[in-house]
PDB file of C-alpha atoms in Angstrom:
ATOM      1  CA  MET A   1     -19.071 132.877-129.300  1.00 53.00           C
ATOM      2  CA  SER A   2     -21.130 129.701-128.960  1.00 57.00           C
ATOM      3  CA  ASP A   3     -19.540 128.294-132.094  1.00 57.00           C
ATOM      4  CA  ARG A   4     -16.107 129.008-130.683  1.00 48.00           C
ATOM      5  CA  ARG A   5     -16.951 127.177-127.423  1.00 49.00           C
ATOM      6  CA  ASN A   6     -18.332 124.188-129.305  1.00 51.00           C
ATOM      7  CA  PHE A   7     -15.243 124.166-131.519  1.00 44.00           C
ATOM      8  CA  ILE A   8     -12.943 124.164-128.459  1.00 50.00           C
ATOM      9  CA  LYS A   9     -14.995 121.439-126.704  1.00 48.00           C
ATOM     10  CA  ALA A  10     -14.945 119.286-129.815  1.00 49.00           C
ATOM     11  CA  GLY A  11     -11.213 119.869-130.223  1.00 46.00           C
ATOM     12  CA  LEU A  12     -10.484 118.976-126.599  1.00 44.00           C
ATOM     13  CA  ALA A  13     -12.671 115.881-126.838  1.00 45.00           C
ATOM     14  CA  THR A  14     -10.825 114.784-129.970  1.00 44.00           C
ATOM     15  CA  ILE A  15      -7.411 115.388-128.389  1.00 44.00           C
ATOM     16  CA  GLY A  16      -8.532 113.568-125.222  1.00 42.00           C
ATOM     17  CA  ALA A  17      -9.787 110.585-127.183  1.00 42.00           C
ATOM     18  CA  ALA A  18      -6.598 110.463-129.223  1.00 42.00           C
ATOM     19  CA  THR A  19      -4.476 110.639-126.066  1.00 39.00           C
ATOM     20  CA  VAL A  20      -6.435 107.862-124.372  1.00 42.00           C
ATOM     21  CA  GLY A  21      -6.099 105.777-127.508  1.00 45.00           C
ATOM     22  CA  VAL A  22      -2.337 106.239-127.452  1.00 44.00           C
ATOM     23  CA  VAL A  23      -2.080 105.405-123.772  1.00 46.00           C
ATOM     24  CA  ILE A  24      -4.408 102.411-123.903  1.00 48.00           C
ATOM     25  CA  ALA A  25      -3.421 100.911-127.239  1.00 50.00           C
ATOM     26  CA  PRO A  26      -0.675  98.337-126.604  1.00 55.00           C
ATOM     27  CA  LYS A  27       2.496  98.358-128.624  1.00 58.00           C
ATOM     28  CA  SER A  28       2.891  95.341-130.859  1.00 60.00           C
ATOM     29  CA  LEU A  29       5.849  93.267-129.681  1.00 59.00           C
ATOM     30  CA  SER A  30       8.039  91.095-131.805  1.00 63.00           C
ATOM     31  CA  ALA A  31       8.492  87.468-130.724  1.00 60.00           C
ATOM     32  CA  ALA A  32      11.908  88.375-129.312  1.00 64.00           C
ATOM     33  CA  GLU A  33      10.433  91.210-127.199  1.00 67.00           C
ATOM     34  CA  ALA A  34       7.398  89.314-125.920  1.00 64.00           C
ATOM     35  CA  PRO A  35       7.696  88.054-122.336  1.00 69.00           C
ATOM     36  CA  ALA A  36       8.071  84.302-121.948  1.00 68.00           C
ATOM     37  CA  ALA A  37       4.978  82.446-120.811  1.00 66.00           C
ATOM     38  CA  PRO A  38       5.315  81.010-117.307  1.00 67.00           C
ATOM     39  CA  ALA A  39       6.074  77.288-117.171  1.00 68.00           C
ATOM     40  CA  ALA A  40       2.940  75.212-116.719  1.00 73.00           C
ATOM     41  CA  LYS A  41       2.649  73.639-113.291  1.00 73.00           C
ATOM     42  CA  PRO A  42       1.720  69.988-113.075  1.00 72.00           C
ATOM     43  CA  PRO A  43      -1.867  69.224-112.080  1.00 74.00           C
ATOM     44  CA  PHE A  44      -2.441  69.487-108.321  1.00 79.00           C
ATOM     45  CA  SER A  45       0.991  71.071-107.816  1.00 80.00           C
ATOM     46  CA  GLY A  46       1.544  71.768-104.129  1.00 82.00           C
ATOM     47  CA  ILE A  47      -1.228  69.348-103.168  1.00 84.00           C
ATOM     48  CA  ILE A  48      -0.028  65.988-104.495  1.00 93.00           C
ATOM     49  CA  TYR A  49       3.674  65.244-104.856  1.00 95.00           C
ATOM     50  CA  SER A  50       5.674  62.781-106.962  1.00 96.00           C
ATOM     51  CA  LYS A  51       9.260  61.822-107.686  1.00 96.00           C
ATOM     52  CA  GLU A  52       9.115  64.066-110.764  1.00 95.00           C
ATOM     53  CA  ASN A  53       7.345  66.943-108.964  1.00 95.00           C
ATOM     54  CA  PRO A  54       8.322  66.914-105.276  1.00 95.00           C
ATOM     55  CA  GLY A  55       7.522  70.588-104.716  1.00 94.00           C
ATOM     56  CA  GLN A  56       8.635  71.743-101.283  1.00 94.00           C
ATOM     57  CA  TRP A  57       9.626  68.182-100.338  1.00 94.00           C
ATOM     58  CA  SER A  58      12.492  67.675-102.819  1.00 93.00           C
ATOM     59  CA  GLU A  59      14.668  66.100-100.108  1.00 95.00           C
ATOM     60  CA  LYS A  60      11.888  63.687 -99.068  1.00 94.00           C
ATOM     61  CA  VAL A  61      11.368  61.778-102.330  1.00 94.00           C
ATOM     62  CA  LYS A  62      13.224  58.578-101.388  1.00 95.00           C
ATOM     63  CA  GLY A  63      11.160  57.958 -98.259  1.00 96.00           C
ATOM     64  CA  HIS A  64       7.781  59.140 -99.529  1.00 97.00           C
ATOM     65  CA  ALA A  65       7.212  58.344-103.220  1.00 97.00           C
ATOM     66  CA  PRO A  66       5.565  54.911-103.360  1.00 98.00           C
ATOM     67  CA  GLN A  67       7.562  52.173-105.075  1.00 98.00           C
ATOM     68  CA  VAL A  68       5.578  49.745-107.211  1.00 99.00           C
ATOM     69  CA  LYS A  69       6.304  46.145-108.123  1.00 98.00           C
ATOM     70  CA  VAL A  70       4.057  44.114-110.438  1.00 97.00           C
ATOM     71  CA  GLU A  71       4.256  40.309-110.402  1.00 97.00           C
ATOM     72  CA  GLY A  72       1.594  38.472-112.369  1.00 95.00           C
ATOM     73  CA  ASP A  73      -1.773  39.781-111.202  1.00 95.00           C
ATOM     74  CA  LYS A  74      -0.396  41.301-107.968  1.00 98.00           C
ATOM     75  CA  VAL A  75       0.691  44.891-107.368  1.00 98.00           C
ATOM     76  CA  SER A  76       2.890  45.602-104.347  1.00 99.00           C
ATOM     77  CA  ILE A  77       3.313  49.122-103.012  1.00 99.00           C
ATOM     78  CA  ILE A  78       6.147  49.919-100.632  1.00 99.00           C
ATOM     79  CA  THR A  79       6.997  53.269 -99.080  1.00 99.00           C
ATOM     80  CA  ASN A  80      10.505  53.168 -97.580  1.00 97.00           C
ATOM     81  CA  HIS A  81       9.622  55.242 -94.538  1.00 97.00           C
ATOM     82  CA  SER A  82      10.097  54.726 -90.827  1.00 96.00           C
ATOM     83  CA  MET A  83       7.005  54.144 -88.737  1.00 98.00           C
ATOM     84  CA  SER A  84       6.789  55.978 -85.403  1.00 98.00           C
ATOM     85  CA  GLU A  85       4.073  57.604 -83.338  1.00 97.00           C
ATOM     86  CA  LYS A  86       5.125  61.072 -84.523  1.00 97.00           C
ATOM     87  CA  HIS A  87       5.890  60.343 -88.179  1.00 98.00           C
ATOM     88  CA  TYR A  88       4.502  57.533 -90.311  1.00 98.00           C
ATOM     89  CA  ILE A  89       2.790  56.530 -93.551  1.00 99.00           C
ATOM     90  CA  VAL A  90      -0.956  56.634 -92.989  1.00 98.00           C
ATOM     91  CA  ARG A  91      -2.323  55.020 -96.128  1.00 98.00           C
ATOM     92  CA  HIS A  92      -1.748  53.426 -99.526  1.00 99.00           C
ATOM     93  CA  THR A  93      -4.291  53.359-102.350  1.00 99.00           C
ATOM     94  CA  LEU A  94      -4.224  51.858-105.820  1.00 99.00           C
ATOM     95  CA  VAL A  95      -6.343  53.767-108.330  1.00 98.00           C
ATOM     96  CA  THR A  96      -7.080  53.144-112.021  1.00 98.00           C
ATOM     97  CA  ASP A  97      -6.631  55.798-114.692  1.00 96.00           C
ATOM     98  CA  GLY A  98     -10.432  56.116-114.672  1.00 96.00           C
ATOM     99  CA  GLY A  99     -10.447  57.036-110.968  1.00 96.00           C
ATOM    100  CA  ASP A 100     -11.718  53.714-109.602  1.00 97.00           C
ATOM    101  CA  VAL A 101     -10.123  52.699-106.300  1.00 98.00           C
ATOM    102  CA  VAL A 102      -8.774  49.165-106.688  1.00 98.00           C
ATOM    103  CA  GLY A 103      -7.720  48.878-103.065  1.00 98.00           C
ATOM    104  CA  GLU A 104      -6.623  50.758 -99.994  1.00 99.00           C
ATOM    105  CA  LYS A 105      -4.717  49.972 -96.841  1.00 99.00           C
ATOM    106  CA  THR A 106      -4.483  52.065 -93.686  1.00 99.00           C
ATOM    107  CA  PHE A 107      -1.356  51.881 -91.530  1.00 99.00           C
ATOM    108  CA  TYR A 108      -0.686  52.609 -87.891  1.00 98.00           C
ATOM    109  CA  PRO A 109       2.453  53.893 -86.184  1.00 98.00           C
ATOM    110  CA  SER A 110       2.884  50.445 -84.625  1.00 98.00           C
ATOM    111  CA  ASP A 111       3.144  48.752 -88.075  1.00 98.00           C
ATOM    112  CA  GLU A 112       6.652  47.618 -89.019  1.00 97.00           C
ATOM    113  CA  ALA A 113       6.511  48.958 -92.565  1.00 98.00           C
ATOM    114  CA  ALA A 114       4.248  50.614 -95.114  1.00 99.00           C
ATOM    115  CA  LYS A 115       3.691  47.674 -97.474  1.00 99.00           C
ATOM    116  CA  SER A 116       0.511  46.714 -99.265  1.00 99.00           C
ATOM    117  CA  GLU A 117      -0.540  44.271-101.962  1.00 99.00           C
ATOM    118  CA  PHE A 118      -3.491  44.448-104.331  1.00 99.00           C
ATOM    119  CA  GLU A 119      -4.919  42.344-107.120  1.00 97.00           C
ATOM    120  CA  LEU A 120      -4.432  43.868-110.560  1.00 96.00           C
ATOM    121  CA  PRO A 121      -7.789  44.427-112.284  1.00 94.00           C
ATOM    122  CA  GLU A 122      -8.235  42.900-115.733  1.00 94.00           C
ATOM    123  CA  GLY A 123      -7.960  45.188-118.729  1.00 94.00           C
ATOM    124  CA  VAL A 124      -6.401  48.086-116.818  1.00 96.00           C
ATOM    125  CA  THR A 125      -3.017  49.259-118.059  1.00 95.00           C
ATOM    126  CA  LYS A 126      -2.438  52.608-116.324  1.00 98.00           C
ATOM    127  CA  LEU A 127      -2.633  52.959-112.549  1.00 98.00           C
ATOM    128  CA  TYR A 128      -1.639  55.262-109.706  1.00 98.00           C
ATOM    129  CA  ALA A 129      -0.170  54.197-106.373  1.00 99.00           C
ATOM    130  CA  THR A 130      -0.580  56.724-103.576  1.00 98.00           C
ATOM    131  CA  SER A 131       1.134  57.051-100.233  1.00 99.00           C
ATOM    132  CA  PHE A 132       0.075  59.530 -97.566  1.00 98.00           C
ATOM    133  CA  CYS A 133       2.502  60.683 -94.865  1.00 98.00           C
ATOM    134  CA  ASN A 134       1.163  62.334 -91.726  1.00 98.00           C
ATOM    135  CA  LYS A 135       3.764  65.118 -92.090  1.00 97.00           C
ATOM    136  CA  HIS A 136       4.714  65.290 -95.772  1.00 97.00           C
ATOM    137  CA  ASP A 137       1.401  65.001 -97.586  1.00 95.00           C
ATOM    138  CA  MET A 138       0.218  62.787-100.448  1.00 97.00           C
ATOM    139  CA  TRP A 139       2.585  61.223-102.970  1.00 98.00           C
ATOM    140  CA  VAL A 140       1.723  59.433-106.203  1.00 98.00           C
ATOM    141  CA  THR A 141       3.546  57.113-108.574  1.00 98.00           C
ATOM    142  CA  GLU A 142       2.011  56.607-112.012  1.00 98.00           C
ATOM    143  CA  PHE A 143       2.760  53.293-113.731  1.00 98.00           C
ATOM    144  CA  THR A 144       1.648  51.078-116.602  1.00 96.00           C
ATOM    145  CA  VAL A 145       1.399  47.304-116.834  1.00 94.00           C
TER     146      VAL A 145
END
C-alpha cells in the first residue's frame, strides 16, 4: 500500500511539474509574430521640449523654442514670445555639449522681449540654447558652429 501511495505521489508530482513547465515555458515567436518594441522616447521627454519633440506643447513651438543666430564670436538667442505679468519667458541659458554654462540671462515681465547675447567660447562646436517659459516649461535648441 505504501508503494502505491508513493507511486501516486510521484506520478502527481511529475504531472504537476510537466503542467507548470507547459504553462510557464513561453512559446517561441517568429519575427513576424513578435510584438514591436515601443519607440524610444527622447532623453528628458516630458521635461524638456524642443522643436523636434514638443510633447504636449506641439502648438507652442513657434513662440517657445529658442532661435539662435551666430555672428563671429557672438551667439544671439531670441524667443518670439510676448512678455506680460501672467505669461513670459523667464530665462535663457547657453550651455556647451560638456554641460558648462557659457552664459545666462533672466527676464522680467516688464522686459520688451526675450533676447540675449553671449560670447562664443573658443574650441566649442556643439551648444544648447535654452528658454524657460513660466507656463510652458523648458525648451532647448541644439546647434553647431
